[in-house]
């Protein structure tokens, strides 16, 4: 979608020409004197309009307005969530007109509504067409964002545009069925990023991975006809001497559970088991667009988790790249088995922080539902930075505990560690497993099992947590400049 910025004062709203115009009205708005202020006063007084979220007045060919269709909508106090809700209501009304172009006027606000408006429109109009071309690509092609002083918001505008591209790319790869998003295809997509400035990509196959000693990752991949890939992305926006942030994304392109086979119901949704990887790709695309002053490494172990004659069996013991042996009691706890080797690999970058992102446990969905991602951190400063980034980007997370007592159930008589404990606190014990491999650097783990996709009628990837990750990375560049 093509967004553009326009300066338009409140007393010019009436005379703005467009096919469709949406006017956002927060409570207490005092527009500059003019026909629009008079119009608003009259309608507020008569009770025909109020500023409650989603309350709207629509008109077609209304006298005094230059736009063909006008939708004036209340946004309450004007918070991001309220703006989102109001716009999705307005879009529900306006989409019947199938507009190609849309203008949205918003007053100057603090914090600016701009980001919320852009995200809401992008979200409401996104369509996945790769394997369903008949689901016509969105009609809406151009959006003009009009406000009293647009020049003040140029940086925020560029940031939001890059974020939308990143989120939509993450959705694209998340939504692709497993036969259209194999490890090799994911690697190809990552390699495509290398055409951008300051971006590099290296892809390792089974031979290289075995040579590195990634016995745990290789074991998960061994029963699949699709060869594994280990993707290494580099974005170098700062001096070489500056330690990078490493993002590690779980890239299970399909999770059958392996020999510990999953039940059939909703198993199709396990195509989303690479949404962590997709969020890394999306974040890198946004970095490519914004070119911020920071160094970032992206690591994606990608493979399928399949059952066959060569498959891992419960009880098998494998040796991870760290040297620790792992007893695999449940082959469906495969995410941690591929991530642990990627975490060991991350050490070589002497990172300032490592963040892994994974659709890791059904237990996290039970704990936090679909609202907040689970967040674990070995470092308080990193935890606080991620919490703040989530709040600012409206892509929330919630810190979970890492008490040593939770690791009790991972003890094994046959290896250094078992890959599962009992059912209790399943998201926490998974994090405790990972923590054993996240030594030597500040580490955080985001369990996005509940937030990376939606089920039911609106089934599809959300693009989360690209918003949180980008916000966190850009905040680091500010720290760098001080
Ligand atoms: N990819 C799944 C986690 C998952 C399940 C995410 C359902 C979203 C919805 C992961 O690989 C898995 O299967 N985890 C197991 C772990 C268990 C065997 C300890 C789970 O959560 O059941
Ligand atoms: Mn699994
Ligand atoms: Zn999985």
Coordinates of C-alpha atoms and ligand atoms in Angstrom, one line a residue:
X1 CA 0.0 0.0 0.0
X2 CA 1.2 3.5 -0.8
X3 CA 1.0 5.9 2.1
X4 CA 1.5 9.6 1.8
X5 CA 1.6 12.5 4.3
X6 CA -0.4 15.7 3.8
X7 CA -0.6 18.9 5.9
X8 CA -4.3 19.8 6.3
X9 CA -5.6 22.1 9.0
X10 CA -9.0 21.5 10.6
X11 CA -10.6 24.4 8.8
X12 CA -9.6 22.8 5.4
X13 CA -11.0 19.4 6.2
X14 CA -14.3 20.2 4.4
X15 CA -12.6 21.2 1.2
X16 CA -10.3 18.2 0.9
X17 CA -11.1 16.4 -2.3
X18 CA -11.1 12.6 -2.1
X19 CA -13.2 9.6 -2.9
X20 CA -13.4 8.6 0.7
X21 CA -12.5 10.7 3.7
X22 CA -12.3 9.5 7.3
X23 CA -12.2 12.1 10.0
X24 CA -11.0 11.0 13.5
X25 CA -12.5 12.9 16.4
X26 CA -11.1 12.5 19.9
X27 CA -13.0 13.8 22.9
X28 CA -12.5 17.4 23.7
X29 CA -11.2 18.3 20.2
X30 CA -11.3 22.0 19.5
X31 CA -10.9 22.5 15.8
X32 CA -9.9 25.9 14.5
X33 CA -12.8 28.1 13.7
X34 CA -14.5 27.4 10.4
X35 CA -17.1 25.3 8.8
X36 CA -15.8 22.1 10.2
X37 CA -15.8 23.4 13.8
X38 CA -19.4 24.6 13.3
X39 CA -20.4 21.3 11.8
X40 CA -18.9 19.4 14.7
X41 CA -20.5 21.7 17.3
X42 CA -24.0 21.3 15.7
X43 CA -23.8 17.6 15.6
X44 CA -22.4 17.2 19.1
X45 CA -25.1 19.4 20.4
X46 CA -27.9 17.6 18.7
X47 CA -26.6 14.3 19.9
X48 CA -26.3 13.0 16.3
X49 CA -22.6 12.5 17.0
X50 CA -20.4 11.8 20.0
X51 CA -16.7 10.9 20.4
X52 CA -17.2 7.4 21.8
X53 CA -15.0 4.9 20.1
X54 CA -16.5 3.8 16.8
X55 CA -19.5 6.1 16.9
X56 CA -19.7 7.4 13.4
X57 CA -21.6 9.5 10.9
X58 CA -21.3 8.7 7.2
X59 CA -22.5 10.7 4.3
X60 CA -22.4 10.4 0.6
X61 CA -22.3 13.6 -1.5
X62 CA -22.9 15.7 1.6
X63 CA -23.4 19.4 1.0
X64 CA -20.4 21.5 2.0
X65 CA -17.9 18.6 1.9
X66 CA -15.6 18.1 -1.1
X67 CA -15.0 14.4 -0.5
X68 CA -17.5 12.1 -2.1
X69 CA -17.9 9.9 1.0
X70 CA -17.2 11.1 4.4
X71 CA -17.0 9.1 7.6
X72 CA -16.6 11.0 10.8
X73 CA -15.7 8.7 13.7
X74 CA -15.1 9.0 17.4
X75 CA -11.8 7.7 18.8
X76 CA -12.5 8.3 22.6
X77 CA -9.3 9.4 24.3
X78 CA -7.4 8.6 21.1
X79 CA -5.2 5.7 22.4
X80 CA -3.7 3.4 19.9
X81 CA -6.2 0.6 20.8
X82 CA -9.1 3.1 20.4
X83 CA -7.9 4.4 17.1
X84 CA -7.5 0.8 15.9
X85 CA -11.1 0.0 16.9
X86 CA -12.5 3.1 15.4
X87 CA -10.8 2.6 12.1
X88 CA -11.8 -1.0 11.8
X89 CA -15.4 0.2 12.3
X90 CA -15.0 2.9 9.7
X91 CA -13.4 0.5 7.3
X92 CA -16.3 -2.0 7.8
X93 CA -18.6 0.7 6.7
X94 CA -16.5 2.1 3.8
X95 CA -15.2 -1.1 2.3
X96 CA -18.5 -1.7 0.4
X97 CA -17.5 1.2 -1.8
X98 CA -14.2 -0.7 -2.7
X99 CA -12.2 2.5 -2.6
X100 CA -8.8 2.5 -4.3
X101 CA -7.8 5.7 -2.4
X102 CA -8.6 6.8 1.0
X103 CA -7.8 9.9 3.1
X104 CA -7.7 10.0 6.9
X105 CA -7.6 13.2 8.7
X106 CA -6.4 13.2 12.3
X107 CA -5.8 16.1 14.7
X108 CA -2.4 16.7 16.3
X109 CA -2.1 14.4 19.2
X110 CA 0.3 13.2 21.8
X111 CA 1.3 10.4 21.3
X112 CA 0.7 10.7 17.6
X113 CA -2.2 8.7 16.2
X114 CA -0.3 8.2 13.0
X115 CA 1.2 4.8 13.7
X116 CA -2.0 3.4 15.0
X117 CA -3.9 4.6 11.9
X118 CA -1.3 3.1 9.5
X119 CA -1.1 -0.2 11.3
X120 CA -4.9 -0.5 11.6
X121 CA -5.4 0.1 7.9
X122 CA -2.6 -2.2 6.8
X123 CA -4.0 -4.9 9.1
X124 CA -7.6 -4.5 8.0
X125 CA -6.8 -4.6 4.3
X126 CA -4.1 -7.3 4.2
X127 CA -5.0 -10.3 2.0
X128 CA -2.9 -13.5 1.5
X129 CA -2.9 -14.3 -2.2
X130 CA 0.1 -16.5 -2.8
X131 CA -1.9 -19.8 -2.9
X132 CA -5.2 -18.1 -3.4
X133 CA -4.9 -15.7 -6.2
X134 CA -8.7 -15.5 -6.4
X135 CA -8.7 -13.7 -3.1
X136 CA -8.2 -10.5 -4.9
X137 CA -5.3 -8.4 -3.8
X138 CA -6.6 -5.5 -1.7
X139 CA -8.5 -2.8 -3.5
X140 CA -7.1 0.0 -1.4
X141 CA -3.9 1.1 -3.0
X142 CA -3.3 4.7 -1.7
X143 CA -3.8 6.2 1.7
X144 CA -3.3 9.9 2.4
X145 CA -2.6 10.7 6.0
X146 CA -3.7 14.3 6.6
X147 CA -3.0 16.3 9.8
X148 CA -2.4 19.9 10.8
X149 CA 1.4 19.7 10.7
X150 CA 2.6 16.7 8.7
X151 CA 6.2 17.8 8.6
X152 CA 6.6 17.0 12.3
X153 CA 5.9 13.4 11.7
X154 CA 8.1 12.4 8.8
X155 CA 10.4 10.2 10.9
X156 CA 7.6 8.3 12.5
X157 CA 5.9 8.0 9.2
X158 CA 9.0 6.3 7.6
X159 CA 9.4 4.0 10.6
X160 CA 5.8 2.9 10.4
X161 CA 6.0 2.3 6.7
X162 CA 9.1 0.1 7.2
X163 CA 7.3 -1.7 10.0
X164 CA 4.3 -2.5 7.8
X165 CA 6.5 -3.9 5.1
X166 CA 8.3 -6.1 7.7
X167 CA 5.0 -7.2 9.3
X168 CA 3.5 -8.1 6.0
X169 CA 6.5 -10.1 4.9
X170 CA 6.4 -12.0 8.2
X171 CA 2.7 -12.7 7.5
X172 CA 3.4 -13.8 4.0
X173 CA 6.0 -16.4 5.2
X174 CA 3.9 -17.4 8.2
X175 CA 0.8 -18.0 6.1
X176 CA 2.5 -20.0 3.4
X177 CA 1.6 -23.7 3.6
X178 CA 4.6 -26.0 4.4
X179 CA 4.9 -27.1 0.8
X180 CA 5.3 -23.4 -0.2
X181 CA 7.7 -22.6 2.6
X182 CA 10.3 -25.3 2.9
X183 CA 13.6 -24.7 4.6
X184 CA 15.2 -24.2 1.2
X185 CA 12.5 -21.6 0.2
X186 CA 13.0 -19.8 3.5
X187 CA 16.7 -19.7 2.9
X188 CA 16.1 -18.3 -0.6
X189 CA 13.9 -15.5 0.8
X190 CA 16.6 -14.6 3.3
X191 CA 19.2 -14.6 0.5
X192 CA 17.0 -12.1 -1.3
X193 CA 17.5 -9.7 1.5
X194 CA 21.2 -9.5 0.8
X195 CA 20.6 -7.2 -2.2
X196 CA 20.0 -4.4 0.3
X197 CA 22.7 -2.1 1.6
X198 CA 24.7 -3.3 4.6
X199 CA 22.9 -6.7 4.5
X200 CA 24.6 -10.1 4.0
X201 CA 23.2 -13.7 4.1
X202 CA 24.9 -17.0 4.4
X203 CA 23.1 -20.4 4.2
X204 CA 24.4 -23.6 5.6
X205 CA 23.2 -27.1 4.6
X206 CA 23.2 -30.5 6.4
X207 CA 27.0 -31.1 5.7
X208 CA 28.1 -27.8 7.3
X209 CA 25.7 -28.2 10.2
X210 CA 27.0 -31.7 11.0
X211 CA 30.5 -30.4 10.8
X212 CA 29.7 -27.7 13.3
X213 CA 28.5 -30.4 15.7
X214 CA 24.9 -29.3 15.8
X215 CA 23.8 -32.8 16.7
X216 CA 20.6 -31.7 18.2
X217 CA 19.3 -29.6 15.3
X218 CA 20.4 -32.3 12.8
X219 CA 18.5 -34.9 14.8
X220 CA 15.2 -33.1 14.4
X221 CA 15.7 -32.7 10.7
X222 CA 16.9 -36.3 10.0
X223 CA 13.5 -37.9 9.1
X224 CA 12.4 -35.2 6.6
X225 CA 12.8 -35.4 2.9
X226 CA 13.4 -31.7 3.0
X227 CA 17.0 -30.9 3.8
X228 CA 17.6 -28.5 6.7
X229 CA 19.0 -25.0 6.3
X230 CA 20.8 -22.8 8.8
X231 CA 20.4 -19.2 7.8
X232 CA 22.8 -16.5 9.0
X233 CA 21.8 -12.9 8.3
X234 CA 24.0 -9.8 9.0
X235 CA 22.9 -6.2 9.1
X236 CA 25.9 -3.9 9.7
X237 CA 24.7 -0.4 10.3
X238 CA 27.3 0.5 12.9
X239 CA 31.1 0.3 13.5
X240 CA 32.5 -3.2 13.3
X241 CA 33.6 -2.8 16.9
X242 CA 30.1 -2.5 18.1
X243 CA 28.7 -5.8 19.5
X244 CA 25.6 -7.0 17.6
X245 CA 22.2 -8.0 18.9
X246 CA 21.5 -11.6 17.7
X247 CA 17.9 -12.6 16.9
X248 CA 17.3 -16.4 16.7
X249 CA 14.0 -17.5 15.1
X250 CA 12.5 -21.0 15.3
X251 CA 12.0 -22.2 11.8
X252 CA 10.1 -25.5 12.0
X253 CA 8.4 -25.3 8.6
X254 CA 6.0 -28.1 9.7
X255 CA 5.7 -29.7 13.1
X256 CA 3.9 -33.1 13.0
X257 CA 5.4 -33.9 16.4
X258 CA 7.6 -36.6 14.9
X259 CA 7.2 -40.1 16.4
X260 CA 5.4 -38.4 19.4
X261 CA 2.8 -37.6 16.7
X262 CA 0.4 -34.8 17.3
X263 CA -3.4 -35.4 17.1
X264 CA -5.0 -34.6 13.8
X265 CA -7.3 -31.8 14.9
X266 CA -5.9 -28.4 13.7
X267 CA -2.6 -30.0 12.8
X268 CA -2.6 -27.8 9.7
X269 CA -1.8 -24.9 12.0
X270 CA 1.7 -26.3 12.6
X271 CA 2.7 -24.7 9.3
X272 CA 2.9 -21.6 11.5
X273 CA 5.7 -23.2 13.5
X274 CA 8.2 -21.1 11.7
X275 CA 6.6 -17.7 12.7
X276 CA 9.7 -17.0 14.9
X277 CA 11.8 -17.3 11.8
X278 CA 9.3 -15.2 9.8
X279 CA 9.5 -12.5 12.4
X280 CA 13.3 -12.4 12.0
X281 CA 12.9 -12.1 8.3
X282 CA 10.3 -9.3 8.7
X283 CA 12.5 -7.4 11.2
X284 CA 15.5 -7.6 8.8
X285 CA 13.4 -6.3 5.9
X286 CA 12.4 -3.3 8.1
X287 CA 16.1 -2.8 9.0
X288 CA 17.0 -2.8 5.3
X289 CA 14.4 0.0 4.7
X290 CA 15.4 2.1 7.7
X291 CA 19.2 1.5 7.7
X292 CA 19.6 2.3 11.4
X293 CA 23.0 2.6 13.2
X294 CA 23.2 -0.8 14.8
X295 CA 24.6 -4.3 14.1
X296 CA 22.2 -7.2 14.0
X297 CA 22.7 -10.9 13.3
X298 CA 19.7 -13.1 12.5
X299 CA 20.0 -16.9 13.0
X300 CA 17.3 -19.3 11.6
X301 CA 17.6 -23.0 12.1
X302 CA 15.0 -24.3 9.6
X303 CA 13.7 -27.9 9.1
X304 CA 10.6 -30.1 9.3
X305 CA 9.7 -32.3 12.2
X306 CA 8.5 -35.6 10.6
X307 CA 8.1 -39.2 11.5
X308 CA 9.7 -41.9 9.3
X309 CA 12.0 -44.9 9.5
X310 CA 15.0 -42.7 10.3
X311 CA 13.1 -40.5 12.8
X312 CA 14.2 -39.8 16.4
X313 CA 12.7 -42.1 18.9
X314 CA 11.7 -41.2 22.5
X315 CA 14.7 -42.1 24.6
X316 CA 17.3 -41.3 22.0
X317 CA 20.2 -39.3 23.2
X318 CA 21.9 -36.6 21.0
X319 CA 24.9 -34.4 21.5
X320 CA 24.4 -30.7 21.0
X321 CA 26.9 -28.3 19.7
X322 CA 27.6 -27.1 23.3
X323 CA 28.7 -30.7 24.1
X324 CA 25.8 -31.3 26.4
X325 CA 24.0 -34.5 25.8
X326 CA 20.2 -34.4 25.5
X327 CA 17.7 -37.3 26.2
X328 CA 14.8 -36.8 23.9
X329 CA 11.8 -38.0 25.8
X330 CA 9.3 -36.4 23.5
X331 CA 10.0 -35.7 19.9
X332 CA 7.3 -33.1 19.8
X333 CA 9.5 -30.8 22.0
X334 CA 11.6 -30.1 18.9
X335 CA 11.8 -26.3 18.9
X336 CA 14.2 -26.2 21.9
X337 CA 16.3 -28.9 20.1
X338 CA 17.0 -26.7 17.1
X339 CA 17.2 -23.5 19.1
X340 CA 19.8 -24.8 21.6
X341 CA 22.4 -25.3 18.8
X342 CA 21.6 -21.8 17.3
X343 CA 22.2 -20.3 20.8
X344 CA 25.6 -22.0 21.0
X345 CA 26.4 -20.7 17.5
X346 CA 25.4 -17.2 18.6
X347 CA 28.4 -17.0 21.0
X348 CA 30.9 -16.4 18.2
X349 CA 29.4 -13.0 17.6
X350 CA 30.2 -11.8 21.2
X351 CA 26.7 -10.3 21.2
X352 CA 25.4 -7.5 23.4
X353 CA 22.1 -9.5 23.6
X354 CA 20.6 -12.6 22.2
X355 CA 16.8 -12.8 21.7
X356 CA 15.2 -16.0 20.5
X357 CA 11.7 -16.0 19.1
X358 CA 9.7 -19.2 19.0
X359 CA 6.2 -20.7 18.8
X360 CA 7.6 -23.0 21.5
X361 CA 4.8 -24.3 23.7
X362 CA 1.1 -24.9 23.9
X363 CA 1.5 -24.2 27.6
X364 CA 2.3 -20.6 26.9
X365 CA -1.1 -20.3 25.1
X366 CA -2.8 -21.6 28.2
X367 CA -0.8 -19.2 30.4
X368 CA -1.2 -15.9 28.5
X369 CA -3.7 -16.6 25.7
X370 CA -3.4 -14.5 22.5
X371 CA -2.8 -11.1 24.0
X372 CA 0.8 -11.1 25.3
X373 CA 3.8 -13.1 24.2
X374 CA 5.7 -14.9 27.0
X375 CA 9.0 -13.2 27.7
X376 CA 11.9 -14.8 29.7
X377 CA 15.2 -13.0 30.4
X378 CA 18.4 -13.7 32.2
X379 CA 19.0 -10.0 32.4
X380 CA 16.8 -7.4 34.0
X381 CA 17.8 -4.5 31.8
X382 CA 17.1 -6.6 28.7
X383 CA 13.7 -7.6 30.1
X384 CA 12.8 -4.0 30.8
X385 CA 13.9 -2.9 27.4
X386 CA 11.7 -5.6 25.8
X387 CA 8.7 -4.7 28.0
X388 CA 9.0 -1.0 27.0
X389 CA 9.4 -1.9 23.3
X390 CA 6.3 -4.0 23.5
X391 CA 4.3 -1.2 25.1
X392 CA 5.5 1.4 22.7
X393 CA 4.8 -0.8 19.6
X394 CA 1.5 -2.1 21.0
X395 CA 3.0 -5.6 20.6
X396 CA 2.8 -6.7 24.2
X397 CA 4.8 -9.3 26.2
X398 CA 4.8 -10.4 29.8
X399 CA 7.8 -11.4 31.8
X400 CA 7.8 -15.0 33.1
X401 CA 10.0 -16.6 35.8
X402 CA 13.2 -18.5 35.5
X403 CA 13.7 -19.9 39.0
X404 CA 16.2 -22.7 39.2
X405 CA 13.6 -24.9 40.9
X406 CA 11.7 -25.1 37.5
X407 CA 14.7 -27.0 36.0
X408 CA 14.2 -29.9 38.4
X409 CA 12.1 -32.0 36.0
X410 CA 14.6 -31.7 33.2
X411 CA 17.0 -34.1 35.0
X412 CA 17.9 -37.3 33.1
X413 CA 19.6 -40.6 34.2
X414 CA 21.0 -41.0 30.6
X415 CA 22.0 -37.5 29.5
X416 CA 23.0 -34.1 30.8
X417 CA 19.5 -32.9 30.4
X418 CA 16.1 -34.2 29.2
X419 CA 14.2 -32.2 26.5
X420 CA 10.9 -32.2 28.5
X421 CA 9.7 -32.1 32.1
X422 CA 6.1 -32.9 33.2
X423 CA 3.2 -30.9 32.1
X424 CA 3.3 -28.3 34.9
X425 CA 4.6 -24.9 33.8
X426 CA 5.5 -26.2 30.3
X427 CA 6.4 -22.8 28.9
X428 CA 8.8 -22.2 31.9
X429 CA 10.5 -25.6 31.7
X430 CA 11.1 -25.1 28.0
X431 CA 12.7 -21.7 28.8
X432 CA 14.8 -23.4 31.5
X433 CA 16.0 -25.9 28.9
X434 CA 17.1 -23.1 26.5
X435 CA 18.8 -21.1 29.3
X436 CA 21.4 -23.9 29.7
X437 CA 22.6 -23.0 26.2
X438 CA 22.3 -19.2 26.6
X439 CA 25.5 -18.7 28.5
X440 CA 28.0 -15.9 28.1
X441 CA 25.6 -13.2 27.0
X442 CA 22.4 -11.4 28.1
X443 CA 19.6 -13.5 26.8
X444 CA 15.8 -13.3 26.3
X445 CA 13.3 -15.7 24.9
X446 CA 9.9 -14.8 23.5
X447 CA 7.4 -17.6 23.4
X448 CA 5.0 -16.5 20.7
X449 CA 2.9 -19.6 20.5
X450 CA -0.3 -17.6 21.4
X451 CA 0.4 -14.4 19.5
X452 CA 2.0 -15.4 16.1
X453 CA -1.2 -16.5 14.4
X454 CA -5.0 -16.5 14.8
X455 CA -7.2 -19.6 14.5
X456 CA -10.8 -19.8 13.4
X457 CA -12.5 -17.7 10.7
X458 CA -9.7 -15.1 10.7
X459 CA -7.0 -17.8 10.6
X460 CA -3.7 -16.3 9.6
X461 CA -0.3 -15.0 10.8
X462 CA -0.3 -11.8 12.8
X463 CA 3.3 -10.7 12.0
X464 CA 4.0 -10.4 15.7
X465 CA 6.5 -9.7 17.3
X466 CA 8.1 -7.7 14.4
X467 CA 6.8 -4.5 16.0
X468 CA 8.3 -5.3 19.4
X469 CA 11.7 -6.3 17.9
X470 CA 12.0 -3.3 15.6
X471 CA 11.1 -1.0 18.4
X472 CA 13.7 -2.6 20.6
X473 CA 16.5 -2.4 18.0
X474 CA 15.8 1.2 17.1
X475 CA 15.8 2.1 20.8
X476 CA 19.3 0.6 21.0
X477 CA 20.5 3.0 18.3
X478 CA 19.4 5.9 20.5
X479 CA 21.5 4.4 23.4
X480 CA 24.5 4.1 21.0
X481 CA 24.4 7.8 20.1
X482 CA 24.6 9.0 23.7
Ligands
LIG1 N1 5.1 -26.0 18.0 C1 4.7 -26.6 19.2 C2 4.1 -25.6 20.2 C3 2.7 -25.2 19.9 C4 1.6 -26.1 20.0 C5 2.5 -23.9 19.5 C6 0.4 -25.6 19.8 C7 1.2 -23.4 19.3 C8 0.1 -24.3 19.4 C9 5.9 -27.3 19.9 O1 6.9 -27.8 19.1 C10 5.3 -28.4 20.7 O2 4.8 -29.3 20.1 N2 5.4 -28.3 22.0 C11 4.9 -29.3 22.9 C12 5.9 -29.5 24.0 C13 5.6 -30.7 24.9 C14 5.8 -31.9 24.1 C15 6.5 -30.6 26.1 C16 3.6 -28.7 23.4 O3 3.4 -27.6 23.7 O4 2.7 -29.6 23.5
LIG2 MN1 6.4 -29.8 18.5
LIG3 ZN1 7.0 -26.9 17.2

